[in-house]
Amino acid sequence: MFVIFGLAGSKPEITVSTEYLNCPNCHNQRFWNLIHERTNFSLFFMPVFPIKNKYFKACPICNYGQELSKEKYLELLNKTNGN
Ligand SMILES: [Zn+2]
């Protein structure tokens, strides 16, 4: 039997946060984006399960970003959703 498996990055989930930040790179003040990037283990080009998660917050203008811990990401996401 012929089996194809691999790793595939899926489209990142982007949420506009309620954090109004001054970007240290482009010096614009904007609501930064919260970004969740997933890499999936795939079989026959179908994502089967996620093996790697990465969390960032990033400037929407120049994409300058900072990596976040999962806890911090969820905390910011909860704030954004008004919880
Ligand atoms: Zn920027």
PDB file of C-alpha atoms and ligand atoms in Angstrom:
ATOM      1  CA  MET A   1       0.000   0.000   0.000  1.00  0.00           C
ATOM      2  CA  PHE A   2       1.201   3.439  -0.882  1.00  0.00           C
ATOM      3  CA  VAL A   3       0.966   5.951   1.960  1.00  0.00           C
ATOM      4  CA  ILE A   4       1.626   9.641   1.708  1.00  0.00           C
ATOM      5  CA  PHE A   5       2.143  11.616   4.841  1.00  0.00           C
ATOM      6  CA  GLY A   6       3.731  14.910   5.665  1.00  0.00           C
ATOM      7  CA  LEU A   7       3.584  18.146   7.542  1.00  0.00           C
ATOM      8  CA  ALA A   8       1.473  21.034   6.434  1.00  0.00           C
ATOM      9  CA  GLY A   9       1.003  24.489   7.825  1.00  0.00           C
ATOM     10  CA  SER A  10      -2.610  25.549   7.855  1.00  0.00           C
ATOM     11  CA  LYS A  11      -3.854  29.064   7.371  1.00  0.00           C
ATOM     12  CA  PRO A  12      -3.166  31.043  10.545  1.00  0.00           C
ATOM     13  CA  GLU A  13      -6.101  32.217  12.620  1.00  0.00           C
ATOM     14  CA  ILE A  14      -5.970  35.978  13.018  1.00  0.00           C
ATOM     15  CA  THR A  15      -7.975  37.905  15.588  1.00  0.00           C
ATOM     16  CA  VAL A  16      -7.833  41.652  16.031  1.00  0.00           C
ATOM     17  CA  SER A  17      -7.019  42.209  19.686  1.00  0.00           C
ATOM     18  CA  THR A  18      -8.164  44.997  21.975  1.00  0.00           C
ATOM     19  CA  GLU A  19      -4.571  45.905  22.715  1.00  0.00           C
ATOM     20  CA  TYR A  20      -3.785  49.296  21.244  1.00  0.00           C
ATOM     21  CA  LEU A  21      -0.028  49.271  20.900  1.00  0.00           C
ATOM     22  CA  ASN A  22       2.729  51.481  19.676  1.00  0.00           C
ATOM     23  CA  CYS A  23       4.777  49.386  17.265  1.00  0.00           C
ATOM     24  CA  PRO A  24       8.503  49.529  18.037  1.00  0.00           C
ATOM     25  CA  ASN A  25       9.269  48.844  14.381  1.00  0.00           C
ATOM     26  CA  CYS A  26       7.048  51.160  12.288  1.00  0.00           C
ATOM     27  CA  HIS A  27       5.937  53.476  15.148  1.00  0.00           C
ATOM     28  CA  ASN A  28       2.267  53.352  14.250  1.00  0.00           C
ATOM     29  CA  GLN A  29      -0.393  52.896  16.924  1.00  0.00           C
ATOM     30  CA  ARG A  30      -2.855  50.190  16.038  1.00  0.00           C
ATOM     31  CA  PHE A  31      -4.858  47.311  17.474  1.00  0.00           C
ATOM     32  CA  TRP A  32      -2.449  44.434  17.076  1.00  0.00           C
ATOM     33  CA  ASN A  33      -3.412  41.067  15.635  1.00  0.00           C
ATOM     34  CA  LEU A  34      -3.399  37.837  17.615  1.00  0.00           C
ATOM     35  CA  ILE A  35      -2.135  35.027  15.453  1.00  0.00           C
ATOM     36  CA  HIS A  36      -2.400  31.291  15.959  1.00  0.00           C
ATOM     37  CA  GLU A  37      -0.306  29.240  13.569  1.00  0.00           C
ATOM     38  CA  ARG A  38      -0.705  25.482  13.331  1.00  0.00           C
ATOM     39  CA  THR A  39       1.389  22.812  11.725  1.00  0.00           C
ATOM     40  CA  ASN A  40      -0.568  19.613  11.084  1.00  0.00           C
ATOM     41  CA  PHE A  41       0.486  16.059  10.591  1.00  0.00           C
ATOM     42  CA  SER A  42      -1.218  15.053   7.372  1.00  0.00           C
ATOM     43  CA  LEU A  43      -2.050  11.787   5.678  1.00  0.00           C
ATOM     44  CA  PHE A  44      -2.942  11.784   1.976  1.00  0.00           C
ATOM     45  CA  PHE A  45      -2.858  15.589   2.155  1.00  0.00           C
ATOM     46  CA  MET A  46      -5.599  15.683   4.791  1.00  0.00           C
ATOM     47  CA  PRO A  47      -4.616  17.274   8.088  1.00  0.00           C
ATOM     48  CA  VAL A  48      -4.955  14.592  10.768  1.00  0.00           C
ATOM     49  CA  PHE A  49      -3.838  16.253  13.969  1.00  0.00           C
ATOM     50  CA  PRO A  50      -1.937  19.386  14.929  1.00  0.00           C
ATOM     51  CA  ILE A  51       1.633  18.773  16.078  1.00  0.00           C
ATOM     52  CA  LYS A  52       2.858  22.275  16.584  1.00  0.00           C
ATOM     53  CA  ASN A  53       1.131  25.451  17.676  1.00  0.00           C
ATOM     54  CA  LYS A  54       2.667  28.879  17.613  1.00  0.00           C
ATOM     55  CA  TYR A  55       1.160  32.039  19.035  1.00  0.00           C
ATOM     56  CA  PHE A  56       2.060  35.599  18.172  1.00  0.00           C
ATOM     57  CA  LYS A  57       0.855  39.103  18.453  1.00  0.00           C
ATOM     58  CA  ALA A  58       1.813  41.239  15.497  1.00  0.00           C
ATOM     59  CA  CYS A  59       1.559  44.735  14.127  1.00  0.00           C
ATOM     60  CA  PRO A  60      -1.057  44.794  11.309  1.00  0.00           C
ATOM     61  CA  ILE A  61       0.958  47.315   9.331  1.00  0.00           C
ATOM     62  CA  CYS A  62       4.493  45.944   9.167  1.00  0.00           C
ATOM     63  CA  ASN A  63       3.891  42.457  10.630  1.00  0.00           C
ATOM     64  CA  TYR A  64       6.480  42.993  13.333  1.00  0.00           C
ATOM     65  CA  GLY A  65       5.605  40.335  15.869  1.00  0.00           C
ATOM     66  CA  GLN A  66       6.291  38.906  19.259  1.00  0.00           C
ATOM     67  CA  GLU A  67       5.863  35.258  20.089  1.00  0.00           C
ATOM     68  CA  LEU A  68       3.458  34.550  22.957  1.00  0.00           C
ATOM     69  CA  SER A  69       3.015  31.623  25.283  1.00  0.00           C
ATOM     70  CA  LYS A  70      -0.244  29.728  24.845  1.00  0.00           C
ATOM     71  CA  GLU A  71      -1.451  31.037  28.226  1.00  0.00           C
ATOM     72  CA  LYS A  72      -0.771  34.641  27.276  1.00  0.00           C
ATOM     73  CA  TYR A  73      -2.424  34.180  23.880  1.00  0.00           C
ATOM     74  CA  LEU A  74      -5.573  32.714  25.463  1.00  0.00           C
ATOM     75  CA  GLU A  75      -5.646  35.478  28.048  1.00  0.00           C
ATOM     76  CA  LEU A  76      -5.531  38.150  25.316  1.00  0.00           C
ATOM     77  CA  LEU A  77      -8.086  36.260  23.230  1.00  0.00           C
ATOM     78  CA  ASN A  78     -10.478  36.094  26.193  1.00  0.00           C
ATOM     79  CA  LYS A  79     -10.110  39.823  26.758  1.00  0.00           C
ATOM     80  CA  THR A  80     -10.854  40.398  23.064  1.00  0.00           C
ATOM     81  CA  ASN A  81     -14.010  38.310  23.324  1.00  0.00           C
ATOM     82  CA  GLY A  82     -15.097  40.381  26.294  1.00  0.00           C
ATOM     83  CA  ASN A  83     -14.880  37.654  28.959  1.00  0.00           C
TER      84      ASN A  83
HETATM   85 ZN    ZN B   1       4.589  47.967  12.849  1.00  0.00          ZN
END
